[in-house]
Amino acid sequence: MEMEEGQQVFTGLLKSFSPKDGQPQAHQVFLVQESADDLIGAAQAVNKDYLTFASDMSHYTIVVYKKKRSRLGIDVDTTHGTAGLLVDAVKGGLVEEWNKNHPLMKVQAGDHIIEVNGVVGDAQAVLAECQSANRLSMRLLRGRLEPSNDDRSCLPSLQVVSWNVLAGAYASLKMYPNVDPAILRAPRRRAQVAAALAHLSADVICLQEVDCSLEELGLCAEYDSCTAQRPQGRCDRCVIAWKRDRLEVGTAGHRAIFFDDHPPPAAFECDPAHYETGNVGLAVELRLRSDPGKRCITVATTHLCWEPHKMDVRAWQLHAFFSMVSRFASPRILLCGDLNSQPRTQPHQFLAQGCRLVSAYQDMESDAVTNSNADVNPGGFAAMIDYIWFSPKWFSIRKRLHLPSCDELRAQANVMESDPVPTLLSAGWPSDHLALSVVLELTNPVMVMDDWDFD
């Protein structure tokens, strides 16, 4: 092996896990002690394109059509001291129908109607247009327009990150034969993970495949945390970390679930070993210190089994996990992680339809990529298998990280459209998964006013 100045090399045994049976195996490897300059250079090389937030999602537009005797179904306040209409409550009618069909552009109490059919700048004029026109193209602002004395629309927000950071035991030349071995080194990749997390500086960080101390990832100075270690000597764990100056643990505390301890009902009539994969889930109840209402949220993360032929196992694990999470603490649920399940598969549909959660990237799931490896299967693999889900009753999205499409990743790497999507693990990125991040706003209490009808 060619050495760089300032490095030392050691030989030793590294535990990894066979994809076939999940049991530890020993391999002789070269362990390279990175120099400080190497680690600083690696951290500076992190691809910031993967850490860029998309345009602010606080502005959105809805279009509804009034019919005879129809109800818009919202209560508004025209005396709020702004040029728009403050939405105090959604109470059925056309807006509630819109909300059911467009969960990511859901009109909520605390939002402001700032423009209707081009009418803008005067609350009374906006209201008059709503009352007179049959087609309403309404532009709204999520949350506050400008501070008010009673602070009704100053809603607490929370930035959440979810990321499978790729454990060292799985970062092998066998899995990534065309990746430079220097890129696979654990210290280098951990330095890049730490740099990316520091750049995002999220309030809540959910990680999967963590195999090192949180200090190495830069999460000790500002964060408290809880973990769930995978059983039977496996090297990695799930972690939830939160900024201690913003959040504190609620009365429910935290809880881990080991899916091997929750086999499916006997009615499945299957081999129990089929479900023994060593995967885990983790949940914690957190309270925002600055929230006058002392509201709690339940943050949950998991890493479901990866084997392609075990979709039934993933579905059962997710069912068991959500059952535990929903009974555990607050109904304000954030559930995220590596589900190893593409959109419209059984686990995905379970959360979307059975649990009535909303994916933060719902509108772009068919094109977005969160995981890629050009060297698996004929033609490689690239798809969305990582998610952040939330309860739409309690949260709305302010902004989110951009996720690239297959075409964007090919263009970045300057490869042909017919080529496999490049592996995300590279000199500029430490994992085969991208980080997901959203800024979520907690909804405020509904204020009741006279209903708004149209004859």
Short mmCIF file of C-alpha atoms in Angstrom, two decimals:
data_model
loop_
_atom_site.label_atom_id
_atom_site.label_comp_id
_atom_site.label_asym_id
_atom_site.label_seq_id
_atom_site.Cartn_x
_atom_site.Cartn_y
_atom_site.Cartn_z
CA MET A 1 0.00 0.00 0.00
CA GLU A 2 1.38 3.41 -0.92
CA MET A 3 1.70 5.67 2.11
CA GLU A 4 1.30 9.41 2.40
CA GLU A 5 3.63 11.48 4.53
CA GLY A 6 2.53 11.71 8.17
CA GLN A 7 0.53 8.47 8.10
CA GLN A 8 1.18 5.24 9.96
CA VAL A 9 -0.12 1.83 8.96
CA PHE A 10 -1.12 -1.09 11.14
CA THR A 11 -2.45 -4.53 10.33
CA GLY A 12 -5.21 -6.12 12.32
CA LEU A 13 -8.54 -7.89 12.33
CA LEU A 14 -11.77 -6.14 11.49
CA LYS A 15 -15.17 -7.61 12.28
CA SER A 16 -17.65 -7.40 9.47
CA PHE A 17 -20.91 -9.16 8.79
CA SER A 18 -21.75 -11.58 6.06
CA PRO A 19 -24.66 -10.36 3.93
CA LYS A 20 -25.80 -13.96 3.80
CA ASP A 21 -26.27 -14.78 7.47
CA GLY A 22 -25.48 -11.57 9.34
CA GLN A 23 -22.82 -13.29 11.48
CA PRO A 24 -19.50 -11.67 12.34
CA GLN A 25 -16.49 -12.64 10.25
CA ALA A 26 -12.85 -11.60 10.64
CA HIS A 27 -10.83 -10.12 7.79
CA GLN A 28 -7.26 -8.87 7.74
CA VAL A 29 -7.21 -5.22 6.79
CA PHE A 30 -4.85 -2.27 6.70
CA LEU A 31 -5.70 0.33 9.33
CA VAL A 32 -4.34 3.74 8.42
CA GLN A 33 -3.85 6.39 11.07
CA GLU A 34 -4.88 9.61 9.41
CA SER A 35 -2.94 12.80 9.98
CA ALA A 36 -4.74 15.89 11.27
CA ASP A 37 -4.28 17.55 7.90
CA ASP A 38 -5.89 14.55 6.18
CA LEU A 39 -8.99 14.83 8.36
CA ILE A 40 -9.26 18.59 7.95
CA GLY A 41 -8.96 18.20 4.19
CA ALA A 42 -11.62 15.49 4.17
CA ALA A 43 -14.02 17.65 6.19
CA GLN A 44 -13.51 20.57 3.83
CA ALA A 45 -14.17 18.34 0.82
CA VAL A 46 -17.77 17.55 1.83
CA ASN A 47 -20.10 18.17 -1.09
CA LYS A 48 -22.23 21.16 -0.02
CA ASP A 49 -24.67 20.45 -2.87
CA TYR A 50 -26.05 17.69 -0.66
CA LEU A 51 -26.47 20.13 2.24
CA THR A 52 -28.44 22.83 0.41
CA PHE A 53 -31.97 23.65 1.45
CA ALA A 54 -34.52 24.03 -1.31
CA SER A 55 -36.39 27.30 -1.69
CA ASP A 56 -38.40 28.28 1.36
CA MET A 57 -41.63 26.29 1.49
CA SER A 58 -43.35 28.89 3.65
CA HIS A 59 -45.19 30.36 0.64
CA TYR A 60 -47.71 28.18 -1.14
CA THR A 61 -50.74 28.60 -3.43
CA ILE A 62 -54.07 26.83 -3.43
CA VAL A 63 -56.88 27.00 -5.98
CA VAL A 64 -60.49 26.27 -5.06
CA TYR A 65 -63.78 26.73 -6.95
CA LYS A 66 -66.91 27.96 -5.20
CA LYS A 67 -70.27 26.50 -6.02
CA LYS A 68 -73.74 27.49 -4.91
CA ARG A 69 -74.13 27.12 -1.16
CA SER A 70 -70.50 26.02 -0.85
CA ARG A 71 -68.44 26.89 2.21
CA LEU A 72 -64.84 27.96 2.10
CA GLY A 73 -64.65 26.53 5.61
CA ILE A 74 -62.13 28.80 7.32
CA ASP A 75 -62.30 31.40 10.08
CA VAL A 76 -60.20 34.49 9.43
CA ASP A 77 -59.11 37.53 11.38
CA THR A 78 -58.99 40.85 9.48
CA THR A 79 -57.91 42.83 12.54
CA HIS A 80 -54.57 41.12 12.98
CA GLY A 81 -52.63 44.23 12.03
CA THR A 82 -51.21 42.93 8.75
CA ALA A 83 -52.05 43.27 5.06
CA GLY A 84 -53.33 39.67 4.93
CA LEU A 85 -56.00 37.50 6.48
CA LEU A 86 -54.95 35.40 9.45
CA VAL A 87 -56.43 31.89 9.29
CA ASP A 88 -57.74 31.12 12.77
CA ALA A 89 -59.40 27.77 12.02
CA VAL A 90 -60.15 25.30 9.23
CA LYS A 91 -63.67 23.94 9.65
CA GLY A 92 -64.63 21.77 6.72
CA GLY A 93 -65.76 23.04 3.33
CA LEU A 94 -63.57 23.64 0.28
CA VAL A 95 -60.36 24.23 2.20
CA GLU A 96 -60.62 21.01 4.17
CA GLU A 97 -61.21 19.15 0.90
CA TRP A 98 -58.07 20.80 -0.49
CA ASN A 99 -56.14 19.75 2.61
CA LYS A 100 -57.11 16.10 2.20
CA ASN A 101 -55.80 16.08 -1.37
CA HIS A 102 -52.68 18.20 -0.78
CA PRO A 103 -51.14 17.28 2.60
CA LEU A 104 -47.86 19.13 1.90
CA MET A 105 -49.74 22.36 1.11
CA LYS A 106 -52.22 22.06 3.91
CA VAL A 107 -53.92 25.28 5.06
CA GLN A 108 -53.56 25.52 8.83
CA ALA A 109 -54.44 27.84 11.66
CA GLY A 110 -51.78 30.52 11.90
CA ASP A 111 -51.23 30.80 8.13
CA HIS A 112 -51.89 34.09 6.32
CA ILE A 113 -53.78 34.64 3.08
CA ILE A 114 -51.66 37.36 1.50
CA GLU A 115 -53.04 37.40 -2.05
CA VAL A 116 -56.24 36.29 -3.82
CA ASN A 117 -56.57 36.45 -7.61
CA GLY A 118 -53.85 39.11 -7.75
CA VAL A 119 -55.42 41.29 -5.04
CA VAL A 120 -52.75 42.06 -2.46
CA GLY A 121 -51.78 44.64 0.15
CA ASP A 122 -55.11 45.30 1.86
CA ALA A 123 -56.89 42.84 4.13
CA GLN A 124 -60.38 44.18 3.36
CA ALA A 125 -59.77 44.04 -0.40
CA VAL A 126 -58.49 40.47 -0.11
CA LEU A 127 -61.59 39.54 1.88
CA ALA A 128 -63.88 41.18 -0.68
CA GLU A 129 -62.25 39.22 -3.51
CA CYS A 130 -62.79 35.99 -1.58
CA GLN A 131 -66.46 36.80 -1.20
CA SER A 132 -67.11 37.86 -4.80
CA ALA A 133 -65.04 35.55 -7.05
CA ASN A 134 -65.97 31.97 -7.93
CA ARG A 135 -62.42 30.85 -8.67
CA LEU A 136 -60.01 31.62 -5.84
CA SER A 137 -56.26 31.42 -6.44
CA MET A 138 -55.00 32.07 -2.94
CA ARG A 139 -51.36 32.65 -2.03
CA LEU A 140 -50.62 31.91 1.60
CA LEU A 141 -47.70 32.34 3.95
CA ARG A 142 -47.01 29.59 6.44
CA GLY A 143 -46.93 31.03 9.95
CA ARG A 144 -46.27 34.66 10.75
CA LEU A 145 -46.29 37.76 8.57
CA GLU A 146 -44.82 40.08 11.17
CA PRO A 147 -44.70 39.94 14.97
CA SER A 148 -47.94 40.64 16.80
CA ASN A 149 -48.58 41.62 20.40
CA ASP A 150 -50.38 38.42 21.31
CA ASP A 151 -47.86 36.34 19.30
CA ARG A 152 -50.60 34.01 18.06
CA SER A 153 -48.71 33.07 14.90
CA CYS A 154 -45.17 32.79 16.34
CA LEU A 155 -45.01 29.03 16.19
CA PRO A 156 -42.09 26.97 17.51
CA SER A 157 -40.07 25.24 14.81
CA LEU A 158 -37.68 22.34 14.79
CA GLN A 159 -34.98 21.24 12.34
CA VAL A 160 -34.69 17.46 12.05
CA VAL A 161 -32.00 15.39 10.30
CA SER A 162 -32.11 11.69 9.43
CA TRP A 163 -29.07 9.93 7.97
CA ASN A 164 -27.65 6.44 7.54
CA VAL A 165 -23.95 7.24 7.97
CA LEU A 166 -22.66 3.81 6.79
CA ALA A 167 -20.91 1.72 9.42
CA GLY A 168 -17.29 0.83 8.77
CA ALA A 169 -17.98 -2.91 8.67
CA TYR A 170 -20.14 -2.38 5.59
CA ALA A 171 -17.82 0.08 3.83
CA SER A 172 -15.74 -2.58 2.06
CA LEU A 173 -14.22 -3.03 -1.38
CA LYS A 174 -16.50 -6.02 -1.81
CA MET A 175 -19.52 -3.72 -1.61
CA TYR A 176 -17.87 -0.77 -3.37
CA PRO A 177 -15.21 -2.22 -5.70
CA ASN A 178 -14.83 0.96 -7.72
CA VAL A 179 -14.43 3.33 -4.77
CA ASP A 180 -10.91 4.47 -3.90
CA PRO A 181 -9.87 2.49 -0.77
CA ALA A 182 -8.68 5.74 0.82
CA ILE A 183 -12.27 7.00 0.76
CA LEU A 184 -13.45 3.97 2.72
CA ARG A 185 -11.27 4.71 5.74
CA ALA A 186 -13.41 5.17 8.85
CA PRO A 187 -11.58 8.21 10.33
CA ARG A 188 -11.86 10.07 7.04
CA ARG A 189 -15.55 9.34 6.66
CA ARG A 190 -16.31 10.19 10.29
CA ALA A 191 -14.62 13.56 9.87
CA GLN A 192 -16.89 14.22 6.90
CA VAL A 193 -19.99 13.11 8.79
CA ALA A 194 -19.05 15.46 11.62
CA ALA A 195 -18.51 18.33 9.16
CA ALA A 196 -21.88 17.73 7.48
CA LEU A 197 -23.74 17.56 10.79
CA ALA A 198 -22.01 20.72 12.02
CA HIS A 199 -23.03 22.49 8.81
CA LEU A 200 -26.67 21.47 9.27
CA SER A 201 -26.66 22.19 13.03
CA ALA A 202 -30.07 20.56 13.44
CA ASP A 203 -32.12 20.54 16.64
CA VAL A 204 -32.76 16.79 16.37
CA ILE A 205 -30.44 14.32 14.63
CA CYS A 206 -31.47 10.72 13.93
CA LEU A 207 -28.65 8.47 12.74
CA GLN A 208 -28.46 4.87 11.64
CA GLU A 209 -25.39 2.60 11.37
CA VAL A 210 -23.40 4.53 13.96
CA ASP A 211 -20.31 2.53 14.99
CA CYS A 212 -18.20 5.12 16.82
CA SER A 213 -18.43 7.53 19.72
CA LEU A 214 -20.67 10.55 19.28
CA GLU A 215 -17.66 12.69 20.14
CA GLU A 216 -16.09 11.60 16.84
CA LEU A 217 -19.19 12.90 15.07
CA GLY A 218 -19.10 16.20 16.93
CA LEU A 219 -22.28 15.54 18.91
CA CYS A 220 -21.10 15.82 22.51
CA ALA A 221 -20.67 19.54 23.15
CA GLU A 222 -24.21 20.65 22.31
CA TYR A 223 -26.27 17.47 22.29
CA ASP A 224 -27.80 14.91 24.61
CA SER A 225 -28.66 11.53 23.12
CA CYS A 226 -30.05 8.03 23.46
CA THR A 227 -29.08 4.90 21.51
CA ALA A 228 -30.27 1.43 20.53
CA GLN A 229 -27.44 -1.04 19.87
CA ARG A 230 -28.09 -3.89 17.46
CA PRO A 231 -27.91 -7.28 19.24
CA GLN A 232 -25.65 -10.33 18.93
CA GLY A 233 -22.37 -8.46 18.63
CA ARG A 234 -23.32 -6.34 15.65
CA CYS A 235 -21.23 -3.23 15.35
CA ASP A 236 -23.78 -0.48 14.72
CA ARG A 237 -26.63 1.27 16.46
CA CYS A 238 -29.40 3.84 16.00
CA VAL A 239 -28.95 7.22 17.69
CA ILE A 240 -31.24 10.15 18.44
CA ALA A 241 -29.45 13.33 19.55
CA TRP A 242 -31.01 16.67 20.47
CA LYS A 243 -29.70 20.13 21.35
CA ARG A 244 -29.89 20.38 25.10
CA ASP A 245 -30.42 24.15 25.09
CA ARG A 246 -33.58 23.75 22.99
CA LEU A 247 -35.01 20.42 24.08
CA GLU A 248 -35.33 18.27 27.16
CA VAL A 249 -36.55 14.71 27.68
CA GLY A 250 -40.24 14.38 28.50
CA THR A 251 -41.70 12.25 31.25
CA ALA A 252 -41.98 9.19 28.98
CA GLY A 253 -38.20 9.10 28.49
CA HIS A 254 -36.90 6.91 25.69
CA ARG A 255 -37.45 3.34 24.61
CA ALA A 256 -35.74 0.88 22.28
CA ILE A 257 -37.41 -1.97 20.42
CA PHE A 258 -35.57 -5.09 19.30
CA PHE A 259 -37.58 -6.55 16.46
CA ASP A 260 -36.27 -10.08 17.04
CA ASP A 261 -38.14 -9.98 20.37
CA HIS A 262 -41.43 -9.26 18.57
CA PRO A 263 -42.07 -12.12 16.13
CA PRO A 264 -45.22 -12.04 14.03
CA PRO A 265 -48.40 -13.78 15.14
CA ALA A 266 -48.56 -17.55 14.77
CA ALA A 267 -51.12 -17.05 12.00
CA PHE A 268 -48.25 -16.08 9.71
CA GLU A 269 -47.19 -19.76 9.75
CA CYS A 270 -43.62 -18.95 8.85
CA ASP A 271 -40.14 -19.88 9.98
CA PRO A 272 -39.35 -17.59 12.98
CA ALA A 273 -35.70 -17.38 11.84
CA HIS A 274 -36.92 -15.59 8.73
CA TYR A 275 -37.74 -12.60 10.93
CA GLU A 276 -34.57 -12.64 13.04
CA THR A 277 -32.50 -9.87 11.45
CA GLY A 278 -31.09 -8.00 14.44
CA ASN A 279 -32.72 -4.68 13.53
CA VAL A 280 -33.81 -2.13 16.12
CA GLY A 281 -35.88 1.01 16.57
CA LEU A 282 -35.62 3.89 19.03
CA ALA A 283 -38.04 6.55 20.30
CA VAL A 284 -37.77 9.45 22.73
CA GLU A 285 -40.23 12.01 24.05
CA LEU A 286 -38.84 15.54 23.82
CA ARG A 287 -40.15 18.87 25.07
CA LEU A 288 -39.30 22.27 23.59
CA ARG A 289 -37.90 24.39 26.40
CA SER A 290 -39.10 27.64 24.79
CA ASP A 291 -42.65 26.49 24.11
CA PRO A 292 -45.04 28.17 26.58
CA GLY A 293 -47.47 25.30 26.05
CA LYS A 294 -44.82 22.76 27.12
CA ARG A 295 -45.86 20.54 24.23
CA CYS A 296 -44.03 17.26 23.77
CA ILE A 297 -43.11 15.48 20.56
CA THR A 298 -42.21 11.86 19.96
CA VAL A 299 -39.13 11.36 17.80
CA ALA A 300 -38.58 7.85 16.45
CA THR A 301 -35.95 6.34 14.18
CA THR A 302 -35.26 2.87 12.84
CA HIS A 303 -33.23 0.92 10.33
CA LEU A 304 -35.27 -1.90 8.83
CA CYS A 305 -33.77 -5.09 7.40
CA TRP A 306 -32.14 -4.71 3.99
CA GLU A 307 -32.52 -8.10 2.28
CA PRO A 308 -34.44 -7.58 -0.99
CA HIS A 309 -36.55 -10.72 -0.56
CA LYS A 310 -37.74 -9.72 2.93
CA MET A 311 -40.34 -7.07 2.20
CA ASP A 312 -42.71 -8.94 4.51
CA VAL A 313 -40.17 -8.64 7.33
CA ARG A 314 -39.82 -4.88 6.79
CA ALA A 315 -43.59 -4.52 6.80
CA TRP A 316 -43.86 -6.43 10.08
CA GLN A 317 -40.98 -4.55 11.70
CA LEU A 318 -42.53 -1.21 10.79
CA HIS A 319 -45.93 -2.32 12.08
CA ALA A 320 -44.41 -3.39 15.40
CA PHE A 321 -42.38 -0.18 15.60
CA PHE A 322 -45.27 2.18 14.95
CA SER A 323 -47.46 0.25 17.37
CA MET A 324 -44.86 0.85 20.08
CA VAL A 325 -44.26 4.48 19.12
CA SER A 326 -47.96 5.42 18.96
CA ARG A 327 -48.56 4.07 22.49
CA PHE A 328 -45.32 5.41 23.91
CA ALA A 329 -45.72 9.15 24.37
CA SER A 330 -46.99 12.26 22.58
CA PRO A 331 -49.21 11.91 19.47
CA ARG A 332 -47.01 14.55 17.79
CA ILE A 333 -44.95 11.94 15.98
CA LEU A 334 -41.81 12.33 13.85
CA LEU A 335 -40.71 8.99 12.43
CA CYS A 336 -37.62 8.74 10.27
CA GLY A 337 -34.85 6.45 9.18
CA ASP A 338 -33.63 3.97 6.61
CA LEU A 339 -36.70 1.89 5.80
CA ASN A 340 -35.05 0.03 2.90
CA SER A 341 -38.40 0.43 1.15
CA GLN A 342 -39.16 2.39 -1.99
CA PRO A 343 -42.30 4.51 -2.44
CA ARG A 344 -45.57 2.63 -2.90
CA THR A 345 -44.22 -0.56 -1.31
CA GLN A 346 -46.09 -2.17 1.58
CA PRO A 347 -44.14 -0.43 4.41
CA HIS A 348 -44.51 2.94 2.68
CA GLN A 349 -48.23 2.49 2.20
CA PHE A 350 -48.62 1.39 5.81
CA LEU A 351 -47.33 4.73 7.07
CA ALA A 352 -49.10 6.83 4.45
CA GLN A 353 -52.51 5.16 4.57
CA GLY A 354 -52.63 3.04 7.70
CA CYS A 355 -50.95 5.53 10.04
CA ARG A 356 -51.95 8.73 8.22
CA LEU A 357 -48.45 10.15 8.38
CA VAL A 358 -47.04 12.41 5.67
CA SER A 359 -43.64 11.99 4.07
CA ALA A 360 -41.71 15.27 4.04
CA TYR A 361 -40.66 14.49 0.45
CA GLN A 362 -43.98 13.08 -0.71
CA ASP A 363 -44.18 15.23 -3.82
CA MET A 364 -40.77 14.15 -5.16
CA GLU A 365 -40.40 10.55 -3.99
CA SER A 366 -40.69 9.07 -7.48
CA ASP A 367 -37.61 10.99 -8.68
CA ALA A 368 -35.51 11.63 -5.57
CA VAL A 369 -32.51 9.48 -4.63
CA THR A 370 -31.35 8.89 -1.05
CA ASN A 371 -29.23 5.76 -1.64
CA SER A 372 -27.13 4.59 -4.59
CA ASN A 373 -24.50 2.00 -5.43
CA ALA A 374 -23.46 1.63 -9.06
CA ASP A 375 -21.89 -1.78 -8.42
CA VAL A 376 -24.83 -3.82 -7.11
CA ASN A 377 -27.10 -5.75 -9.42
CA PRO A 378 -26.94 -5.28 -13.18
CA GLY A 379 -27.22 -1.55 -13.74
CA GLY A 380 -26.68 -0.59 -10.09
CA PHE A 381 -29.25 0.70 -7.59
CA ALA A 382 -30.54 4.21 -6.95
CA ALA A 383 -33.80 5.07 -5.19
CA MET A 384 -35.45 6.75 -2.26
CA ILE A 385 -35.44 4.42 0.75
CA ASP A 386 -34.88 6.95 3.57
CA TYR A 387 -37.69 9.12 4.94
CA ILE A 388 -38.89 11.68 7.43
CA TRP A 389 -42.57 11.18 8.29
CA PHE A 390 -44.69 13.44 10.47
CA SER A 391 -48.23 13.85 11.80
CA PRO A 392 -49.83 16.54 9.58
CA LYS A 393 -52.24 17.45 12.36
CA TRP A 394 -49.34 18.72 14.46
CA PHE A 395 -46.62 19.82 12.02
CA SER A 396 -46.13 21.72 8.79
CA ILE A 397 -42.98 22.04 6.67
CA ARG A 398 -41.10 25.32 6.44
CA LYS A 399 -38.17 24.09 4.33
CA ARG A 400 -36.22 20.95 3.51
CA LEU A 401 -32.92 19.81 2.04
CA HIS A 402 -32.90 19.31 -1.70
CA LEU A 403 -32.69 15.68 -2.83
CA PRO A 404 -31.18 15.02 -6.27
CA SER A 405 -32.73 12.91 -9.00
CA CYS A 406 -30.94 10.17 -10.96
CA ASP A 407 -30.38 12.60 -13.82
CA GLU A 408 -28.86 15.21 -11.48
CA LEU A 409 -26.43 12.67 -10.02
CA ARG A 410 -25.37 11.54 -13.50
CA ALA A 411 -24.88 15.13 -14.56
CA GLN A 412 -22.74 15.87 -11.49
CA ALA A 413 -20.50 12.91 -12.31
CA ASN A 414 -20.53 13.68 -16.06
CA VAL A 415 -21.70 10.21 -17.06
CA MET A 416 -24.07 9.11 -19.79
CA GLU A 417 -27.80 8.74 -19.25
CA SER A 418 -27.46 5.03 -20.02
CA ASP A 419 -24.81 4.56 -17.30
CA PRO A 420 -25.66 3.46 -13.76
CA VAL A 421 -26.33 6.25 -11.28
CA PRO A 422 -22.97 6.96 -9.58
CA THR A 423 -22.35 5.67 -6.06
CA LEU A 424 -22.98 8.40 -3.51
CA LEU A 425 -20.02 7.25 -1.41
CA SER A 426 -17.18 9.29 -2.88
CA ALA A 427 -14.37 11.73 -2.11
CA GLY A 428 -17.00 14.36 -1.30
CA TRP A 429 -19.52 12.25 0.60
CA PRO A 430 -18.93 9.72 3.42
CA SER A 431 -21.93 7.43 2.97
CA ASP A 432 -23.95 5.65 0.32
CA HIS A 433 -26.98 7.48 1.78
CA LEU A 434 -27.81 11.17 1.68
CA ALA A 435 -28.86 13.11 4.74
CA LEU A 436 -32.48 14.26 4.88
CA SER A 437 -33.42 17.40 6.78
CA VAL A 438 -36.59 19.40 7.25
CA VAL A 439 -37.61 22.40 9.30
CA LEU A 440 -41.00 21.66 10.82
CA GLU A 441 -43.33 24.08 12.55
CA LEU A 442 -45.64 23.01 15.35
CA THR A 443 -49.21 24.10 14.78
CA ASN A 444 -50.78 26.60 17.14
CA PRO A 445 -54.14 26.20 18.93
CA VAL A 446 -57.21 26.86 16.79
CA MET A 447 -59.05 30.09 17.59
CA VAL A 448 -62.81 29.92 16.98
CA MET A 449 -64.51 32.74 15.08
CA ASP A 450 -67.64 33.02 13.00
CA ASP A 451 -67.72 30.57 10.09
CA TRP A 452 -67.20 31.88 6.57
CA ASP A 453 -69.98 30.82 4.19
CA PHE A 454 -70.70 31.60 0.55
CA ASP A 455 -74.19 31.58 -0.94
#
